[in-house]
Amino acid sequence: MDAMVNTVKGWMENPVKFARSHGVTVSPASDGSDPEREIHILIIEGFLLYNYKPLLDIYSKCYYVTIPYGECKRRRSMRTYTVPDPPGLFDGHVWPMYLKHRLEMENSGQDIQYLDGMRTKDELYNQVYEDIQNSLLNVL
């Protein structure tokens, strides 16, 4: 986690330099503007990211996809793992830990937008995309 925080901070200092140093080609926008002056967006994805205090001050937008217990259990049971879950793992460990960490996240004071995981991937993408676009329009 410390390495991730350092990586994110490195990106925040200079997104273009960071991208180039990691082999990512940075092209100017179609209008020929300077990449150094453009808006850069970094998406950090993963579970428990809102439970790690060194990252909490970094986020400008927070999204959290939720699904009900039954759907979560159904989706997990559909996964294929090299080593399958032992019987009772979901009810005995996975779901209780989810509830524990979600409560910690909710108590963190972060402004988190909850997304309905029962919606399609396209609907979720469009909701977040529109929210980010609106935020950028309000800043410019």
Short mmCIF file of C-alpha atoms in Angstrom, two decimals:
data_model
loop_
_atom_site.label_atom_id
_atom_site.label_comp_id
_atom_site.label_asym_id
_atom_site.label_seq_id
_atom_site.Cartn_x
_atom_site.Cartn_y
_atom_site.Cartn_z
CA MET A 1 0.00 0.00 0.00
CA ASP A 2 2.88 2.40 0.75
CA ALA A 3 4.29 1.80 -2.72
CA MET A 4 0.88 2.56 -4.23
CA VAL A 5 0.63 5.82 -2.27
CA ASN A 6 4.09 6.83 -3.51
CA THR A 7 3.12 5.94 -7.07
CA VAL A 8 -0.07 8.01 -6.87
CA LYS A 9 1.82 10.96 -5.39
CA GLY A 10 4.41 10.69 -8.17
CA TRP A 11 1.62 10.85 -10.74
CA MET A 12 0.04 13.83 -8.97
CA GLU A 13 3.31 15.81 -9.09
CA ASN A 14 3.54 15.55 -12.88
CA PRO A 15 1.12 13.23 -14.72
CA VAL A 16 2.81 13.67 -18.11
CA LYS A 17 6.33 13.04 -16.84
CA PHE A 18 5.06 10.09 -14.80
CA ALA A 19 3.30 8.56 -17.82
CA ARG A 20 6.33 8.96 -20.05
CA SER A 21 8.66 7.47 -17.42
CA HIS A 22 6.38 4.41 -17.36
CA GLY A 23 6.38 3.97 -21.13
CA VAL A 24 2.99 5.56 -21.78
CA THR A 25 2.82 7.78 -24.84
CA VAL A 26 1.21 11.13 -24.10
CA SER A 27 -0.21 12.77 -27.20
CA PRO A 28 -1.52 16.29 -27.42
CA ALA A 29 -5.27 16.71 -27.75
CA SER A 30 -6.71 17.01 -31.25
CA ASP A 31 -6.54 20.79 -30.91
CA GLY A 32 -2.74 20.55 -30.55
CA SER A 33 -2.68 21.83 -26.98
CA ASP A 34 0.25 21.13 -24.67
CA PRO A 35 -0.23 17.86 -22.69
CA GLU A 36 1.34 19.57 -19.66
CA ARG A 37 -1.59 22.00 -19.53
CA GLU A 38 -4.39 19.49 -20.09
CA ILE A 39 -6.60 17.90 -17.44
CA HIS A 40 -5.36 14.50 -16.34
CA ILE A 41 -7.47 11.93 -14.53
CA LEU A 42 -6.16 9.03 -12.48
CA ILE A 43 -8.56 6.27 -11.52
CA ILE A 44 -7.59 4.22 -8.48
CA GLU A 45 -9.59 1.01 -8.25
CA GLY A 46 -9.69 -1.69 -5.65
CA PHE A 47 -11.44 -2.84 -2.56
CA LEU A 48 -10.51 -1.36 0.82
CA LEU A 49 -9.16 1.83 -0.78
CA TYR A 50 -11.41 3.93 1.43
CA ASN A 51 -10.09 2.17 4.52
CA TYR A 52 -6.45 3.16 4.02
CA LYS A 53 -5.90 6.51 5.74
CA PRO A 54 -2.84 7.70 3.74
CA LEU A 55 -5.00 7.70 0.59
CA LEU A 56 -8.06 9.45 2.00
CA ASP A 57 -6.77 12.99 1.40
CA ILE A 58 -5.84 12.20 -2.20
CA TYR A 59 -9.28 11.43 -3.60
CA SER A 60 -11.30 14.13 -5.29
CA LYS A 61 -14.16 11.76 -6.21
CA CYS A 62 -15.17 8.49 -4.55
CA TYR A 63 -17.45 5.82 -5.96
CA TYR A 64 -18.46 2.57 -4.34
CA VAL A 65 -20.44 -0.16 -6.09
CA THR A 66 -22.91 -1.93 -3.82
CA ILE A 67 -24.90 -5.11 -4.31
CA PRO A 68 -27.21 -6.95 -1.94
CA TYR A 69 -26.12 -10.06 -0.05
CA GLY A 70 -27.99 -12.54 -2.27
CA GLU A 71 -26.61 -11.15 -5.51
CA CYS A 72 -23.09 -10.96 -4.10
CA LYS A 73 -23.27 -14.59 -2.99
CA ARG A 74 -24.68 -15.64 -6.38
CA ARG A 75 -21.95 -13.83 -8.32
CA ARG A 76 -19.20 -15.21 -6.10
CA SER A 77 -20.53 -18.74 -6.57
CA MET A 78 -20.33 -18.26 -10.36
CA ARG A 79 -16.59 -17.50 -10.28
CA THR A 80 -14.07 -20.16 -11.16
CA TYR A 81 -11.02 -20.20 -8.91
CA THR A 82 -7.91 -22.36 -9.27
CA VAL A 83 -8.47 -23.35 -5.66
CA PRO A 84 -12.23 -23.22 -4.99
CA ASP A 85 -13.69 -21.53 -1.93
CA PRO A 86 -14.12 -23.96 0.94
CA PRO A 87 -17.73 -24.50 2.04
CA GLY A 88 -19.04 -21.72 4.27
CA LEU A 89 -16.31 -19.20 3.36
CA PHE A 90 -18.73 -16.62 1.96
CA ASP A 91 -21.12 -16.60 4.95
CA GLY A 92 -18.43 -17.21 7.55
CA HIS A 93 -15.78 -14.78 6.35
CA VAL A 94 -16.32 -12.90 3.07
CA TRP A 95 -19.66 -11.24 3.84
CA PRO A 96 -18.90 -10.44 7.51
CA MET A 97 -15.58 -8.82 6.48
CA TYR A 98 -17.35 -6.87 3.75
CA LEU A 99 -19.80 -5.51 6.34
CA LYS A 100 -16.98 -4.68 8.77
CA HIS A 101 -14.90 -2.82 6.20
CA ARG A 102 -17.92 -1.07 4.70
CA LEU A 103 -18.87 0.27 8.15
CA GLU A 104 -15.30 1.52 8.65
CA MET A 105 -15.44 3.18 5.23
CA GLU A 106 -18.78 4.81 5.98
CA ASN A 107 -17.38 6.14 9.26
CA SER A 108 -14.27 7.57 7.57
CA GLY A 109 -15.97 10.84 6.68
CA GLN A 110 -15.25 10.45 2.96
CA ASP A 111 -17.81 11.84 0.54
CA ILE A 112 -18.63 8.60 -1.26
CA GLN A 113 -21.17 8.22 -4.04
CA TYR A 114 -22.79 4.80 -3.83
CA LEU A 115 -23.55 3.11 -7.13
CA ASP A 116 -26.18 0.41 -7.60
CA GLY A 117 -24.29 -2.71 -8.67
CA MET A 118 -27.51 -4.20 -10.01
CA ARG A 119 -27.34 -1.76 -12.91
CA THR A 120 -25.46 -2.68 -16.09
CA LYS A 121 -21.77 -1.89 -16.55
CA ASP A 122 -22.72 0.62 -19.24
CA GLU A 123 -25.18 2.38 -16.94
CA LEU A 124 -22.58 2.58 -14.16
CA TYR A 125 -19.92 3.83 -16.57
CA ASN A 126 -22.25 6.50 -17.95
CA GLN A 127 -23.25 7.64 -14.46
CA VAL A 128 -19.63 8.07 -13.35
CA TYR A 129 -18.55 9.58 -16.67
CA GLU A 130 -21.34 12.16 -16.52
CA ASP A 131 -20.53 12.99 -12.89
CA ILE A 132 -16.85 13.53 -13.70
CA GLN A 133 -17.71 15.63 -16.77
CA ASN A 134 -20.03 17.81 -14.66
CA SER A 135 -17.32 18.24 -12.03
CA LEU A 136 -14.81 19.31 -14.65
CA LEU A 137 -17.27 21.76 -16.22
CA ASN A 138 -17.83 23.33 -12.80
CA VAL A 139 -14.08 23.77 -12.32
CA LEU A 140 -13.29 25.25 -15.72
#
